[in-house]
Short mmCIF file of C-alpha atoms in Angstrom, two decimals:
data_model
loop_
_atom_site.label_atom_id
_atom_site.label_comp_id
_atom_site.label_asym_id
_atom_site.label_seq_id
_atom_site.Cartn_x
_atom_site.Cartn_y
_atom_site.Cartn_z
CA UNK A 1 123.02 70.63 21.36
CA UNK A 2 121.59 73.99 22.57
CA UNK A 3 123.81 75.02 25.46
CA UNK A 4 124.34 78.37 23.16
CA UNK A 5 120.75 79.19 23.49
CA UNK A 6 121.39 79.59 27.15
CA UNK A 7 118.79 77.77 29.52
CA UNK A 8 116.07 80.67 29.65
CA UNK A 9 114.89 79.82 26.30
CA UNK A 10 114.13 75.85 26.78
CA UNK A 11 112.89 76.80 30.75
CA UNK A 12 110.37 79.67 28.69
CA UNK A 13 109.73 77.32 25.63
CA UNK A 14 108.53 73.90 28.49
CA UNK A 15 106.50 76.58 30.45
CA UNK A 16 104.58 77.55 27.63
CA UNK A 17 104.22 74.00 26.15
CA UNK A 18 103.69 71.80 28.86
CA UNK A 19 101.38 74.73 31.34
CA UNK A 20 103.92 73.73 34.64
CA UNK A 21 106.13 76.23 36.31
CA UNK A 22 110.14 76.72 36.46
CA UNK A 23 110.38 74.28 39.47
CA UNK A 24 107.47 72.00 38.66
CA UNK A 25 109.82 71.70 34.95
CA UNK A 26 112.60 71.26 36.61
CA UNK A 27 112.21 68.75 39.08
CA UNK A 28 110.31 66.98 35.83
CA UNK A 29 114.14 67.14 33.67
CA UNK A 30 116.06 66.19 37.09
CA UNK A 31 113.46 62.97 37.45
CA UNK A 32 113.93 61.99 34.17
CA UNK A 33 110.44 62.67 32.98
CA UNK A 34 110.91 65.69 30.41
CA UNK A 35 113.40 65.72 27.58
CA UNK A 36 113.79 69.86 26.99
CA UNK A 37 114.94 69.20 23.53
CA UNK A 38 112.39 66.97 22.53
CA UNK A 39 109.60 69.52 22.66
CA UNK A 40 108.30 71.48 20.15
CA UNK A 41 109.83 75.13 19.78
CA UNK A 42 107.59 77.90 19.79
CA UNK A 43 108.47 81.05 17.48
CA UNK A 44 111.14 83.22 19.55
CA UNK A 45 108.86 85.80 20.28
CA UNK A 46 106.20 84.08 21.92
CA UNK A 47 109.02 82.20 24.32
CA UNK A 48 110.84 85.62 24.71
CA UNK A 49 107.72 86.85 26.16
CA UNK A 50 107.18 83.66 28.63
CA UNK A 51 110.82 84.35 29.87
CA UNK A 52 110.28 87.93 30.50
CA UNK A 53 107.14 87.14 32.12
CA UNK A 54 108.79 84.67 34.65
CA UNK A 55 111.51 87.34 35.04
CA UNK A 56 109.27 89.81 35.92
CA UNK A 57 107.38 87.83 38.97
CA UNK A 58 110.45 87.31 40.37
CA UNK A 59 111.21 90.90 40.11
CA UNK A 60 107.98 91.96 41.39
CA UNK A 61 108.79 89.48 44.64
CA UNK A 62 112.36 91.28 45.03
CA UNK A 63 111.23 95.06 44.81
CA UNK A 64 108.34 93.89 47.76
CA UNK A 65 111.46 92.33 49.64
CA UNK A 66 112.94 95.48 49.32
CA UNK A 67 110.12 97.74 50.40
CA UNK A 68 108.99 95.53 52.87
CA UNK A 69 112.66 95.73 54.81
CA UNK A 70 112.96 99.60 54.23
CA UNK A 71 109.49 99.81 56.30
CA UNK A 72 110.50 97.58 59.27
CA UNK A 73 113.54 99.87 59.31
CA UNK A 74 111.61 102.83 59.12
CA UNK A 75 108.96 101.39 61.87
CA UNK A 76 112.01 100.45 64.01
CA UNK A 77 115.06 102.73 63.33
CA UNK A 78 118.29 102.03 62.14
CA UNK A 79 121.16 100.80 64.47
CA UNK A 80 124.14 103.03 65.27
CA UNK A 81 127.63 102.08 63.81
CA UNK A 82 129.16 99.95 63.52
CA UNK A 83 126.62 97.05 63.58
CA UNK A 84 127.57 94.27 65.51
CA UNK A 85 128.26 91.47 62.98
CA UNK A 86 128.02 87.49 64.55
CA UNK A 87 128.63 84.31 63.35
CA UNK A 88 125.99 80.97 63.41
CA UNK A 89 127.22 77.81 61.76
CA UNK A 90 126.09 74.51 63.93
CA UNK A 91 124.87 72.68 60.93
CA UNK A 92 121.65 72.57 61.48
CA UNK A 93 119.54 75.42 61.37
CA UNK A 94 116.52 74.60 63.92
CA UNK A 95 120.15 74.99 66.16
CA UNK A 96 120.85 77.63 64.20
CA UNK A 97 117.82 80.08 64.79
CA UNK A 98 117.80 79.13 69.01
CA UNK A 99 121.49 80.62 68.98
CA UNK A 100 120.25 83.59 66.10
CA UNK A 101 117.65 84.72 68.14
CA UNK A 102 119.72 84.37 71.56
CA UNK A 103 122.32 86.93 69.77
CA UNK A 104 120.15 89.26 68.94
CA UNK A 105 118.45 89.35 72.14
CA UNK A 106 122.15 90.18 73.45
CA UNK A 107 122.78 92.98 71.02
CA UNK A 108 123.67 91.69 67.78
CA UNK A 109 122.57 93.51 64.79
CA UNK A 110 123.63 91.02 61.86
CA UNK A 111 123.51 87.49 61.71
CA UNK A 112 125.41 85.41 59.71
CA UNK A 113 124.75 81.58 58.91
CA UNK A 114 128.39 80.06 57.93
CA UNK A 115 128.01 77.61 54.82
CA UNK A 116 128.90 74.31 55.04
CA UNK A 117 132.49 73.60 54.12
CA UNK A 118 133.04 73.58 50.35
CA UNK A 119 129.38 74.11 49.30
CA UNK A 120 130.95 77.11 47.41
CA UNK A 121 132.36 74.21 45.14
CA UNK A 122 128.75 72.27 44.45
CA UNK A 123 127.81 72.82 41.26
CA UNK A 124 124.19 73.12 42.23
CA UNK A 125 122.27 74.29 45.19
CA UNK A 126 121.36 72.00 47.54
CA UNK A 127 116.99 72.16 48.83
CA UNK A 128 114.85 71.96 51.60
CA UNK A 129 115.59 72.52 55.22
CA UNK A 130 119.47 70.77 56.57
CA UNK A 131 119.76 69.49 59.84
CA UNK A 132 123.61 68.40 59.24
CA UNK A 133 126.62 70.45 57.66
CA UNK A 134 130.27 70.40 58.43
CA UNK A 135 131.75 73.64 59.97
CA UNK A 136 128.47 75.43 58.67
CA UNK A 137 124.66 74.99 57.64
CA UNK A 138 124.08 74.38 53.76
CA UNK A 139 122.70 77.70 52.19
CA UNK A 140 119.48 76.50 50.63
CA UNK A 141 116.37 78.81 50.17
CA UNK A 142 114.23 77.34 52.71
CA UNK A 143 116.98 77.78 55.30
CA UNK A 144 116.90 81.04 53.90
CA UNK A 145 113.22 81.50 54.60
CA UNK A 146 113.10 79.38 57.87
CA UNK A 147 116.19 81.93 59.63
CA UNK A 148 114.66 85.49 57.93
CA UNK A 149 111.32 84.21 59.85
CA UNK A 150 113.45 83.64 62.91
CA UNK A 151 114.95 87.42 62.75
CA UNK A 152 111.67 88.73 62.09
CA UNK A 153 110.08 87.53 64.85
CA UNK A 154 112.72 88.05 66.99
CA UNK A 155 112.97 91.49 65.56
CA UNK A 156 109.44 92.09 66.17
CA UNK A 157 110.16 91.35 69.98
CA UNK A 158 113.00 93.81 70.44
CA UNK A 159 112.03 96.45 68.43
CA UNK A 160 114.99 96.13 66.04
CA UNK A 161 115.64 95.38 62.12
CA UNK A 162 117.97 92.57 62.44
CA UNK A 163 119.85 91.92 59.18
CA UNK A 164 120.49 88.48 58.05
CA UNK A 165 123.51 87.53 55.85
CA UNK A 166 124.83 84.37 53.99
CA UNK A 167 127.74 83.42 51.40
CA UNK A 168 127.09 83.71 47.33
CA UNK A 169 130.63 83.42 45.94
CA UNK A 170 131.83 79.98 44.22
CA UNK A 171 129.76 78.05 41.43
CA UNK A 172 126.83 78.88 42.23
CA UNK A 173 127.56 82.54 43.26
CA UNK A 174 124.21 83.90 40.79
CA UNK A 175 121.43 81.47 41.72
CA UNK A 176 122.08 81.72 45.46
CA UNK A 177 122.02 85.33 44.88
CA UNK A 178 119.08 84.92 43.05
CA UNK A 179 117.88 82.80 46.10
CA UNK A 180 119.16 85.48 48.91
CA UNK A 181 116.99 88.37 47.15
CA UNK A 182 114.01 86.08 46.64
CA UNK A 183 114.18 85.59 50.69
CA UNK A 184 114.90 89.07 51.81
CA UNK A 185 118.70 88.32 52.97
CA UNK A 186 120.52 91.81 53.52
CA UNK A 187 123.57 90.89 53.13
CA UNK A 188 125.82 88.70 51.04
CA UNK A 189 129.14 87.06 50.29
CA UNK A 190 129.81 88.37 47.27
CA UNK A 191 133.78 89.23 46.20
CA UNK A 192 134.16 89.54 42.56
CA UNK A 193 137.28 87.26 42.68
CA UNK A 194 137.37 84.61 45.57
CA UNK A 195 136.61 81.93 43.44
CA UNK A 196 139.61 82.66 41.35
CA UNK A 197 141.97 83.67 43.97
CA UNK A 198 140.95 80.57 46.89
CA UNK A 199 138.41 78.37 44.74
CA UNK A 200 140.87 77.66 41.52
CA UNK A 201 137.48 78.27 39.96
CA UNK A 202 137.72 79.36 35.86
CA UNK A 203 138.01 83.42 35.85
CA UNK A 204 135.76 84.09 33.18
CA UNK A 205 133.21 82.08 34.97
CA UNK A 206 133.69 83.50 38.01
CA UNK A 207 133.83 87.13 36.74
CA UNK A 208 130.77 86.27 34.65
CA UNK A 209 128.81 85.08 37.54
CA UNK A 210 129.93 88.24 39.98
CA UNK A 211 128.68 90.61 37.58
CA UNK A 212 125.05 89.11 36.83
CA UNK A 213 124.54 88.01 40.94
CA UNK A 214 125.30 91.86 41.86
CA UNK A 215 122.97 93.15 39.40
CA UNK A 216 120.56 91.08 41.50
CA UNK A 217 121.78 91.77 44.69
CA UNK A 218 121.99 95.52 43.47
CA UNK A 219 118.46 95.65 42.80
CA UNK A 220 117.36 94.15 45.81
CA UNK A 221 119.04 96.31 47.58
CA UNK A 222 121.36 93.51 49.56
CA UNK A 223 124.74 94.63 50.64
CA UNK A 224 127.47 92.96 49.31
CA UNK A 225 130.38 91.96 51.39
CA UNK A 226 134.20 91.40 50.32
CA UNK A 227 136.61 88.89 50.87
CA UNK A 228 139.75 91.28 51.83
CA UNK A 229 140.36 89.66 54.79
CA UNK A 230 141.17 86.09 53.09
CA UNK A 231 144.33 88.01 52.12
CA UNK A 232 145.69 88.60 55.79
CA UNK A 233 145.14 85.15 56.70
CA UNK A 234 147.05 83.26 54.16
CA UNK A 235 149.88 86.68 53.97
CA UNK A 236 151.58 88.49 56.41
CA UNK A 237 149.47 91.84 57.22
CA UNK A 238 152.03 94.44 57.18
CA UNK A 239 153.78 93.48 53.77
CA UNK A 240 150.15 92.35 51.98
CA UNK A 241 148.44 95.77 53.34
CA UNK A 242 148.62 97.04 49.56
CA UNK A 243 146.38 94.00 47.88
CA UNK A 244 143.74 94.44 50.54
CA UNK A 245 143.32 98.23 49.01
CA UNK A 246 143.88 96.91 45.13
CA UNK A 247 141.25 94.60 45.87
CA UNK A 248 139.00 97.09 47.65
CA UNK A 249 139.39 99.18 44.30
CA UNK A 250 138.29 96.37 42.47
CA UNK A 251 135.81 95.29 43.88
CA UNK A 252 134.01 98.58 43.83
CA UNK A 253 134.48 99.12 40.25
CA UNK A 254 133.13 95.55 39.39
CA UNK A 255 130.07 96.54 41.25
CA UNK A 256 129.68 99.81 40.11
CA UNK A 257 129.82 98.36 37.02
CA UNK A 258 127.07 95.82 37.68
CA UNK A 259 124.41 99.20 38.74
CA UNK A 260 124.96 98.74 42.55
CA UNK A 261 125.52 101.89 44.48
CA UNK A 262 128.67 102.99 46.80
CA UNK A 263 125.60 101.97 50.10
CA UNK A 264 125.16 98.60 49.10
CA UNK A 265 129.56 97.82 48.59
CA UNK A 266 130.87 96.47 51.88
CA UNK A 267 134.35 96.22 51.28
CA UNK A 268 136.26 93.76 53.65
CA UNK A 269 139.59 94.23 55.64
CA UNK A 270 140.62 93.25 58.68
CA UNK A 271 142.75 93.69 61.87
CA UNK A 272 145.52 90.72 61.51
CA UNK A 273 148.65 92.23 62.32
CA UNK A 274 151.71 90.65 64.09
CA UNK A 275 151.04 91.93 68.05
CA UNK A 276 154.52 91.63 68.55
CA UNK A 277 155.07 94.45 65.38
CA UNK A 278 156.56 97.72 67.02
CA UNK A 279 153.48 100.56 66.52
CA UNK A 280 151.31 97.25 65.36
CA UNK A 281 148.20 99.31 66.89
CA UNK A 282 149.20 102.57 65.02
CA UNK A 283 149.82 100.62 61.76
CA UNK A 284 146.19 99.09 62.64
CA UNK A 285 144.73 102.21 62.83
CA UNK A 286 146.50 104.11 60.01
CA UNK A 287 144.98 100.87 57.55
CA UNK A 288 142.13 101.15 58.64
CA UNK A 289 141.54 104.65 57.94
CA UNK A 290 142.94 104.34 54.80
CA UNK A 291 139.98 102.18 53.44
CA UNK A 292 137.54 104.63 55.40
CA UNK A 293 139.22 107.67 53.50
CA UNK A 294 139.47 105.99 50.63
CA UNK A 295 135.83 105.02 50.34
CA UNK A 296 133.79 107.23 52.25
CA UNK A 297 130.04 105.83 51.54
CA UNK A 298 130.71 102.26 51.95
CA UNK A 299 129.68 100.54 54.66
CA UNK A 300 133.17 98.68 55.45
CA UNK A 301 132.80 95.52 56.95
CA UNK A 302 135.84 94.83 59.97
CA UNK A 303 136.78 91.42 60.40
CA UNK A 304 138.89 90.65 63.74
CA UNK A 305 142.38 89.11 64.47
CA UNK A 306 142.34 85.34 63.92
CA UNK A 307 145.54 84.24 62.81
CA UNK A 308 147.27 85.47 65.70
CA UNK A 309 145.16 84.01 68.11
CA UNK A 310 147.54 81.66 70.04
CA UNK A 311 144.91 80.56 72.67
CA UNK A 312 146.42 82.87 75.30
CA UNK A 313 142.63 83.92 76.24
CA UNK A 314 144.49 86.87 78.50
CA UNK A 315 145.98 88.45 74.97
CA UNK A 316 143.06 87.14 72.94
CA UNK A 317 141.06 89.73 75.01
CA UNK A 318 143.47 92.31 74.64
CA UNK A 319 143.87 91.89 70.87
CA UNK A 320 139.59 92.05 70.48
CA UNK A 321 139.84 95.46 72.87
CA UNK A 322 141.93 96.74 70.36
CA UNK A 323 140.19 95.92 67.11
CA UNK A 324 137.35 97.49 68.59
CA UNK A 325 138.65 100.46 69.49
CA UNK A 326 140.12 100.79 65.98
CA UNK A 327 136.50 99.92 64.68
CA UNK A 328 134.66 102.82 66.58
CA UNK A 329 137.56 105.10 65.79
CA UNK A 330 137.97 104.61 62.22
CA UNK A 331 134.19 104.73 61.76
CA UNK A 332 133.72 101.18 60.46
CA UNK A 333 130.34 100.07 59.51
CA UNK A 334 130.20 95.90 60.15
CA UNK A 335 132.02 94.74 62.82
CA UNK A 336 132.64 91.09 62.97
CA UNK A 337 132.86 90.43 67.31
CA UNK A 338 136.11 88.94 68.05
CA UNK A 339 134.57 86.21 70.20
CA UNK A 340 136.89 83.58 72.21
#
């Protein structure tokens, strides 16, 4: 075998031997066509070079990414906070861009294409453009590349950088990632342990994975979101407030750690207290300051009340009025619109 080799050296090793690129080889090995272990090996330093020439393409495509969305921001503006964070996920994303671009026109600043259920459990990443999903679109790169073309254009015709997010964490959490920064995605997905807490994925892997995807993300300047708010839906808010701020704590070390600065760590929490608490709003407000005070520079991201949503649309309203007042008060960054 030569799983301990990693798969950079055989991808580097059938580049140089056989003249095709990293997909062209790939789709060769998935078709049954080319046996990686049954080519010849080239001396280490001659496939050590191929691999960092491959790396360094991709590289060069990232750092453009980045420039090029730091000028349409500078041509444009930036938006006030908090940016107005909303939600796609019919499945299909032709549907999903005609309901993209309608938010935007309407004042959204971020859109957000919902996975399809359990793709963070596929063990590869699914291609080409998806016309069906279940409670969300499959996250492939051309989706990525047909919905960033949908938000330019649509960005173009308002005048306004609209950012465009989608989900990294589970198996795959590095390559999609890798696939986000190749296709200009701003933000991402990306807690350091939702696959261990709510995926019963291994913790080395997953820990592994976080750490090399927000290098990535850290270079191309994508901000990461957390997945604090996963705690107030399966736990009572007011006795679980203390492992949304453990959490937040480590999360922010485990990016610092991967090179990714205090602008780029969206830290999650959310409004899900009992409405029927006594002082619920004041114990709303004095959480959500807490993570404000606590880290200063990141752009927090402020997910609404769900789990208390009864379908009395009368207090559905009310409960939204008041997560957005405590949004704009506490000086959140990416607001999630309660939407019934």
């Amino acid at each position: 075998g030569g799983l301990d080799r990693g798969a950079a050296y055989w991808l580097a090793n059938a580049c140089t031997q056989t003249g095709r690129t990293p997909r062209q080889v790939a789709e060769a090995v998935a078709g049954g066509e080319l046996d990686l272990m049954q080519l010849p090996r080239l001396p280490e330093e001659e496939i050590r070079a191929e691999a960092e020439r491959l790396a360094r393409m991709a590289l060069d495509r990232i750092r453009q990414n980045r420039r090029t969305r730091e000028e349409l921001i500078g041509r444009y503006g930036e938006r006030p906070a908090p940016w107005l964070y909303l939600i796609v996920a019919t499945g299909n994303i032709y549907e999903d861009v005609v309901q993209a671009q309608n938010a935007a026109r309407q004042g959204a600043d971020v859109i957000a294409v919902i996975r399809s259920t359990a793709q963070s459990l596929l063990d590869y990443v699914p291609e080409g453009p998806t016309t069906e999903g279940f409670g969300g679109t499959f996250a492939t790169q051309e989706n990525f590349r047909i919905m960033r073309r949908a938000l330019d254009e649509v960005g173009a015709e308002l005048g306004r950088y609209i950012r465009l997010t989608n989900y990294a964490s589970g198996l795959c959490m590095p390559e999609i990632a890798a696939l986000g920064a190749l296709e200009r995605l701003d933000m991402m997905l990306s807690d350091s342990m939702y696959g261990i807490l709510f995926r019963d994925i291994n913790p080395k892997r997953t820990l592994i994975d976080q750490h090399f995807a927000r290098m990535i993300q850290a270079e191309a300047g994508i901000i990461i979101n957390t997945g604090e708010d996963n705690y107030l839906t399966t736990s009572d808010a007011y006795e679980a407030a203390h492992t949304v701020l453990a959490s937040q704590f480590i999360n922010e070390q485990f990016a610092h750690r991967s090179g990714m600065p205090d602008s780029q760590i969206g830290l999650g929490h959310a409004f899900e207290m009992d409405p029927s608490l006594e002082d619920g709003l004041l114990y709303e407000m004095a959480d959500a300051l807490l993570s404000r005070t606590c880290f200063p520079n990141a752009p927090l991201k402020y997910m609404p009340p769900t789990r208390h949503m009864t379908g009395d649309i009368f207090m559905g309203h009310v409960m939204d009025a008041m997560f957005n007042l405590t949004s704009v008060a506490t000086g959140q960054q990416i607001h999630l619109v309660g939407i019934l």
